[in-house]
Amino acid sequence: MNPKLVYPKRIVLTIVVAVLGIAGCDSGPAREAGANTAGHTAPTDMTSRINKEVLEQRPFSNREDFENARRGLIAQDPDLVVQDQNNKAIWNMPEYAFIDEDGNNAPASVNPSLWRQASLNNIHGLFKVTDGLYQIRGYDLANMSIIESDNGWILVDPLTSRETASKAFLFAQEHLGKKPLKAIIFTHSHIDHFGGVLGVLQHLSEDEKRELRIIAPEGFEEEATSENIIAGPAMTRRAIYMYGKRLERDDRGHVGTGLGKGPAFGNFGFAQPTQLISKTGSELTVDGIRMVFQIVSGSEAPAEFTFYLPQLKAFCGAELVSRNMHNLYTLRGAKVRDARIWSAFIDEARNQFSEADVYFASHHWPLWGQDRIQDFLIKQRDTYKFIHDQSVRLMNRGFTPNEIADNLKLPAALNEDFHNQGYYGTVSHNSKAVYQHYMGWFTANPAKLDPLPETEAAERYVEMMGGADSILEKAQSNFDAAAGMNTSEGKKTYRWLAELLNHVVFAQPDNEQATTLLAKVYDQLGYQAESAPWRNFYLTGAYELRHGGPAEGIKPATMKDVLLNTPVSLFFDSMAVRLNADDAEGESLSIKVTFTDLGESYLLTLDNSVLHNRKTASDTPADATLNLTQPLFVDILIGEAGLKDMLFSDEISFEGSKLDLLGFFSMLDKPEGKFNIVTP
């Protein structure tokens, strides 16, 4: 079968961050003495002490992870840089050369545990996992795995971008020899596991492409093309924070994401699966290789499977398990994941694939030996179950999300290994996710039922506390006094100052003293964070307080490939959330859109400032009808074709009122995705 090649993109965050103009306006306060070129201040003595204590809390003398991460190295490109078609680097491993190769000698500005994880994620190249199984790691956020079949290769997870996948695939061919590609496996519906597929397919012959099997979990197509379309602009803006996109690659900036170095922001593609797996226990034989699948959809991804290779005794954990604690709630914004189900899937995998001698996955490095694999899976399983059960226990005793997050700590038995530490997810925000899963945003305290918006509340707080000058005097005094506190109180002081100064900034965003001090506080909290996303959020917040937000946000044209390959009904759903209710108030319209290339018609009805859509017959009456191709309709909505094109194009025909059509399109917002976060 010849897979249909199209170009959707998973999370709009990953797609559009790549093309956002993110040069700041650089209108922030003057750089302080000791600050680096981005303005990040030096770590305080308190931060240095907090980070030194971490060395006593983890078994840093255990070098097993480094041995496993380097095991089986076949070849490595020490100058690994990948460029896009405009010769812009989208992947640059040498930028991270400042990180100690053995994870030692952490600077005071980086949590030593995160520094160690960043060092492990620096280890890149082509590795032999076991006979017949290879991995390419460090060419993107995720891994590309290669299984030798009877007559060629089976490739697992072709990375995020076309450019990095092409580079990785050619590197494998250079050192393993060229073999026909028999199948591609998409383990799940996140773009870092399928977005680079065209970079692989471009190197195949027509015969290979015609015979190629592409295997994915049931629901993959819908989830891969539609996930986060509705909330894409907001998620994209927040992703700049989560992935540290604007940060320098240095010891006061970006060191990684915990899950890997970061996403490769190149060109993204898609290939339609030829085979979908829907049931746990399903088996396929692919060019002589037997594969047993486990459906784990609803854990880390809405469409996902793991699989076992009996001939190799190798278990692919996909992203069900990683060498870090994962997110029950991802800070860029997403639906909360169910920790109870996630834990149960890990237990099912542990039992179903108990004979595995090799574990490999979509991220990080492999593990060898049944006992070690079982211990790893048990502790991963119990980490999620512990967070779930104990969060619910405290919730049922009346604890609030903040109280649960501040009190919940992993037991010693789950805190002795590095693989379930909070480099990506954390106990803190994952426990809040459990609360949210069951209880939502409301703590039942009436004071939280109808609070004032942040800016108005901030103005009243500042006035009540005696004005900004009084607050800043006390805040500076607290910041300075932290140096003489014990580390527990010192960290709490920084956390409190972040909350306090945030009120001043939201009340008086032009108050340079407030933004300067808050940025310094964010620097320290970022330096102390064991979680890479937390570090990136704090340091990006500090950066934007100093330099302002992105000069440009989402350019509508960057959404074109997403919209072209999104199911039409979902596309109209995304239009509904762009309807400006004030502009639409009192309007009542019915508009029919007929796509001449698809042979499909959709009826849009506007009443009560709400837009509905449904598929309809071509002869359904409407106030106005628009007949055009789907690509041209997308061009109009993203601004590549204007109103004049609508009125005068030979590719468009109208029935009914043109004024109604033009009025309707004028009611739709065009979100730019550059809204403020750390300022009002």
PDB file of C-alpha atoms in Angstrom, residues 357-508:
ATOM      1  CA  ASP A 357      15.571  -8.883  29.088  1.00  0.00           C
ATOM      2  CA  VAL A 358      15.781  -5.508  27.328  1.00  0.00           C
ATOM      3  CA  TYR A 359      13.746  -2.332  27.837  1.00  0.00           C
ATOM      4  CA  PHE A 360      13.918   0.493  25.298  1.00  0.00           C
ATOM      5  CA  ALA A 361      11.574   3.420  24.802  1.00  0.00           C
ATOM      6  CA  SER A 362      10.748   6.614  22.979  1.00  0.00           C
ATOM      7  CA  HIS A 363      12.977   8.698  25.254  1.00  0.00           C
ATOM      8  CA  HIS A 364      16.196   8.235  27.211  1.00  0.00           C
ATOM      9  CA  TRP A 365      18.431   5.169  27.339  1.00  0.00           C
ATOM     10  CA  PRO A 366      17.686   1.418  27.581  1.00  0.00           C
ATOM     11  CA  LEU A 367      17.858  -0.970  30.499  1.00  0.00           C
ATOM     12  CA  TRP A 368      19.092  -4.577  30.527  1.00  0.00           C
ATOM     13  CA  GLY A 369      18.216  -7.557  32.752  1.00  0.00           C
ATOM     14  CA  GLN A 370      14.840  -8.867  33.879  1.00  0.00           C
ATOM     15  CA  ASP A 371      15.368  -7.953  37.530  1.00  0.00           C
ATOM     16  CA  ARG A 372      16.384  -4.383  36.749  1.00  0.00           C
ATOM     17  CA  ILE A 373      13.495  -3.953  34.316  1.00  0.00           C
ATOM     18  CA  GLN A 374      11.004  -5.304  36.828  1.00  0.00           C
ATOM     19  CA  ASP A 375      12.341  -3.042  39.575  1.00  0.00           C
ATOM     20  CA  PHE A 376      12.143  -0.058  37.214  1.00  0.00           C
ATOM     21  CA  LEU A 377       8.554  -0.816  36.194  1.00  0.00           C
ATOM     22  CA  ILE A 378       7.434  -1.451  39.774  1.00  0.00           C
ATOM     23  CA  LYS A 379       8.823   1.876  40.963  1.00  0.00           C
ATOM     24  CA  GLN A 380       7.415   3.754  37.990  1.00  0.00           C
ATOM     25  CA  ARG A 381       4.039   2.097  38.626  1.00  0.00           C
ATOM     26  CA  ASP A 382       4.104   2.902  42.321  1.00  0.00           C
ATOM     27  CA  THR A 383       5.203   6.492  41.816  1.00  0.00           C
ATOM     28  CA  TYR A 384       2.046   7.354  39.884  1.00  0.00           C
ATOM     29  CA  LYS A 385      -0.128   5.266  42.194  1.00  0.00           C
ATOM     30  CA  PHE A 386       1.380   6.910  45.278  1.00  0.00           C
ATOM     31  CA  ILE A 387       0.747  10.408  43.928  1.00  0.00           C
ATOM     32  CA  HIS A 388      -2.812   9.432  43.031  1.00  0.00           C
ATOM     33  CA  ASP A 389      -3.740   7.656  46.238  1.00  0.00           C
ATOM     34  CA  GLN A 390      -2.128  10.061  48.674  1.00  0.00           C
ATOM     35  CA  SER A 391      -3.433  13.142  46.872  1.00  0.00           C
ATOM     36  CA  VAL A 392      -6.950  11.739  47.040  1.00  0.00           C
ATOM     37  CA  ARG A 393      -6.473  10.770  50.693  1.00  0.00           C
ATOM     38  CA  LEU A 394      -5.474  14.321  51.592  1.00  0.00           C
ATOM     39  CA  MET A 395      -8.189  15.753  49.349  1.00  0.00           C
ATOM     40  CA  ASN A 396     -10.768  13.704  51.246  1.00  0.00           C
ATOM     41  CA  ARG A 397      -9.418  15.131  54.497  1.00  0.00           C
ATOM     42  CA  GLY A 398     -10.070  18.644  53.224  1.00  0.00           C
ATOM     43  CA  PHE A 399      -6.592  19.649  52.075  1.00  0.00           C
ATOM     44  CA  THR A 400      -6.445  22.179  49.240  1.00  0.00           C
ATOM     45  CA  PRO A 401      -4.324  21.621  46.100  1.00  0.00           C
ATOM     46  CA  ASN A 402      -1.602  23.946  47.387  1.00  0.00           C
ATOM     47  CA  GLU A 403      -1.554  22.213  50.755  1.00  0.00           C
ATOM     48  CA  ILE A 404      -1.340  18.787  49.151  1.00  0.00           C
ATOM     49  CA  ALA A 405       1.464  19.911  46.834  1.00  0.00           C
ATOM     50  CA  ASP A 406       3.433  21.400  49.708  1.00  0.00           C
ATOM     51  CA  ASN A 407       3.101  18.370  51.974  1.00  0.00           C
ATOM     52  CA  LEU A 408       3.279  15.384  49.641  1.00  0.00           C
ATOM     53  CA  LYS A 409       6.717  13.770  49.382  1.00  0.00           C
ATOM     54  CA  LEU A 410       7.693  10.472  47.818  1.00  0.00           C
ATOM     55  CA  PRO A 411       8.542   7.793  50.400  1.00  0.00           C
ATOM     56  CA  ALA A 412      12.183   6.816  50.758  1.00  0.00           C
ATOM     57  CA  ALA A 413      11.690   3.606  48.764  1.00  0.00           C
ATOM     58  CA  LEU A 414      10.569   5.660  45.737  1.00  0.00           C
ATOM     59  CA  ASN A 415      13.099   8.426  46.252  1.00  0.00           C
ATOM     60  CA  GLU A 416      16.313   6.433  46.043  1.00  0.00           C
ATOM     61  CA  ASP A 417      16.482   6.183  42.242  1.00  0.00           C
ATOM     62  CA  PHE A 418      16.902   8.920  39.671  1.00  0.00           C
ATOM     63  CA  HIS A 419      14.492   7.512  37.082  1.00  0.00           C
ATOM     64  CA  ASN A 420      11.322   8.647  38.851  1.00  0.00           C
ATOM     65  CA  GLN A 421      12.491  12.094  39.915  1.00  0.00           C
ATOM     66  CA  GLY A 422      10.773  15.278  38.838  1.00  0.00           C
ATOM     67  CA  TYR A 423      12.855  16.284  35.848  1.00  0.00           C
ATOM     68  CA  TYR A 424       9.738  16.716  33.686  1.00  0.00           C
ATOM     69  CA  GLY A 425       6.682  16.171  35.844  1.00  0.00           C
ATOM     70  CA  THR A 426       6.844  16.868  39.586  1.00  0.00           C
ATOM     71  CA  VAL A 427       5.108  15.538  42.684  1.00  0.00           C
ATOM     72  CA  SER A 428       3.927  19.095  43.278  1.00  0.00           C
ATOM     73  CA  HIS A 429       2.061  19.850  40.077  1.00  0.00           C
ATOM     74  CA  ASN A 430       1.094  16.200  39.488  1.00  0.00           C
ATOM     75  CA  SER A 431      -0.677  16.113  42.864  1.00  0.00           C
ATOM     76  CA  LYS A 432      -2.592  19.228  41.841  1.00  0.00           C
ATOM     77  CA  ALA A 433      -3.507  17.432  38.621  1.00  0.00           C
ATOM     78  CA  VAL A 434      -5.028  14.580  40.642  1.00  0.00           C
ATOM     79  CA  TYR A 435      -7.093  17.131  42.592  1.00  0.00           C
ATOM     80  CA  GLN A 436      -8.157  18.800  39.346  1.00  0.00           C
ATOM     81  CA  HIS A 437      -9.104  15.434  37.841  1.00  0.00           C
ATOM     82  CA  TYR A 438     -11.629  14.821  40.604  1.00  0.00           C
ATOM     83  CA  MET A 439     -12.554  18.272  41.894  1.00  0.00           C
ATOM     84  CA  GLY A 440     -11.776  20.842  39.230  1.00  0.00           C
ATOM     85  CA  TRP A 441     -10.536  24.338  40.024  1.00  0.00           C
ATOM     86  CA  PHE A 442     -12.744  25.131  43.045  1.00  0.00           C
ATOM     87  CA  THR A 443     -11.500  24.336  46.559  1.00  0.00           C
ATOM     88  CA  ALA A 444     -14.977  24.915  48.080  1.00  0.00           C
ATOM     89  CA  ASN A 445     -13.728  27.980  49.966  1.00  0.00           C
ATOM     90  CA  PRO A 446     -16.304  30.712  49.176  1.00  0.00           C
ATOM     91  CA  ALA A 447     -13.500  33.280  48.984  1.00  0.00           C
ATOM     92  CA  LYS A 448     -12.257  31.456  45.872  1.00  0.00           C
ATOM     93  CA  LEU A 449     -15.690  31.305  44.241  1.00  0.00           C
ATOM     94  CA  ASP A 450     -15.746  34.747  42.616  1.00  0.00           C
ATOM     95  CA  PRO A 451     -12.338  36.409  43.017  1.00  0.00           C
ATOM     96  CA  LEU A 452     -11.415  39.642  41.299  1.00  0.00           C
ATOM     97  CA  PRO A 453      -9.319  39.430  38.130  1.00  0.00           C
ATOM     98  CA  GLU A 454      -5.586  39.483  38.765  1.00  0.00           C
ATOM     99  CA  THR A 455      -4.918  43.117  37.866  1.00  0.00           C
ATOM    100  CA  GLU A 456      -7.769  44.555  39.925  1.00  0.00           C
ATOM    101  CA  ALA A 457      -6.958  42.326  42.886  1.00  0.00           C
ATOM    102  CA  ALA A 458      -3.288  43.350  42.627  1.00  0.00           C
ATOM    103  CA  GLU A 459      -4.144  47.050  42.699  1.00  0.00           C
ATOM    104  CA  ARG A 460      -6.214  46.563  45.859  1.00  0.00           C
ATOM    105  CA  TYR A 461      -3.529  44.431  47.510  1.00  0.00           C
ATOM    106  CA  VAL A 462      -0.895  47.065  46.831  1.00  0.00           C
ATOM    107  CA  GLU A 463      -3.073  49.853  48.172  1.00  0.00           C
ATOM    108  CA  MET A 464      -4.015  47.847  51.271  1.00  0.00           C
ATOM    109  CA  MET A 465      -0.344  47.070  51.985  1.00  0.00           C
ATOM    110  CA  GLY A 466       0.642  50.717  51.973  1.00  0.00           C
ATOM    111  CA  GLY A 467       1.630  51.211  48.367  1.00  0.00           C
ATOM    112  CA  ALA A 468       4.319  49.883  46.061  1.00  0.00           C
ATOM    113  CA  ASP A 469       7.227  51.708  47.704  1.00  0.00           C
ATOM    114  CA  SER A 470       6.439  50.214  51.103  1.00  0.00           C
ATOM    115  CA  ILE A 471       6.058  46.707  49.638  1.00  0.00           C
ATOM    116  CA  LEU A 472       9.270  46.940  47.653  1.00  0.00           C
ATOM    117  CA  GLU A 473      11.230  48.133  50.668  1.00  0.00           C
ATOM    118  CA  LYS A 474      10.024  45.129  52.669  1.00  0.00           C
ATOM    119  CA  ALA A 475      10.484  42.760  49.731  1.00  0.00           C
ATOM    120  CA  GLN A 476      14.101  43.853  49.204  1.00  0.00           C
ATOM    121  CA  SER A 477      14.695  43.444  52.930  1.00  0.00           C
ATOM    122  CA  ASN A 478      13.260  39.913  52.791  1.00  0.00           C
ATOM    123  CA  PHE A 479      15.360  39.070  49.725  1.00  0.00           C
ATOM    124  CA  ASP A 480      18.524  40.210  51.473  1.00  0.00           C
ATOM    125  CA  ALA A 481      17.573  38.519  54.748  1.00  0.00           C
ATOM    126  CA  ALA A 482      17.167  35.160  53.001  1.00  0.00           C
ATOM    127  CA  ALA A 483      20.952  34.833  52.998  1.00  0.00           C
ATOM    128  CA  GLY A 484      20.905  34.279  56.775  1.00  0.00           C
ATOM    129  CA  MET A 485      18.010  31.828  56.856  1.00  0.00           C
ATOM    130  CA  ASN A 486      18.097  28.052  56.814  1.00  0.00           C
ATOM    131  CA  THR A 487      17.531  26.631  53.351  1.00  0.00           C
ATOM    132  CA  SER A 488      13.914  25.642  53.991  1.00  0.00           C
ATOM    133  CA  GLU A 489      12.948  29.145  55.087  1.00  0.00           C
ATOM    134  CA  GLY A 490      15.094  30.715  52.399  1.00  0.00           C
ATOM    135  CA  LYS A 491      13.307  28.870  49.620  1.00  0.00           C
ATOM    136  CA  LYS A 492       9.920  29.689  51.134  1.00  0.00           C
ATOM    137  CA  THR A 493      10.953  33.331  51.229  1.00  0.00           C
ATOM    138  CA  TYR A 494      11.713  33.314  47.510  1.00  0.00           C
ATOM    139  CA  ARG A 495       8.377  31.621  46.820  1.00  0.00           C
ATOM    140  CA  TRP A 496       6.562  34.228  48.920  1.00  0.00           C
ATOM    141  CA  LEU A 497       8.400  37.104  47.240  1.00  0.00           C
ATOM    142  CA  ALA A 498       7.351  35.777  43.845  1.00  0.00           C
ATOM    143  CA  GLU A 499       3.719  35.947  44.930  1.00  0.00           C
ATOM    144  CA  LEU A 500       4.079  39.315  46.626  1.00  0.00           C
ATOM    145  CA  LEU A 501       6.000  41.056  43.862  1.00  0.00           C
ATOM    146  CA  ASN A 502       3.694  39.646  41.221  1.00  0.00           C
ATOM    147  CA  HIS A 503       0.937  41.790  42.792  1.00  0.00           C
ATOM    148  CA  VAL A 504       3.086  44.912  42.475  1.00  0.00           C
ATOM    149  CA  VAL A 505       3.956  44.154  38.843  1.00  0.00           C
ATOM    150  CA  PHE A 506       0.334  43.541  37.925  1.00  0.00           C
ATOM    151  CA  ALA A 507      -0.715  46.731  39.698  1.00  0.00           C
ATOM    152  CA  GLN A 508       2.167  48.794  38.286  1.00  0.00           C
TER     153      GLN A 508
END
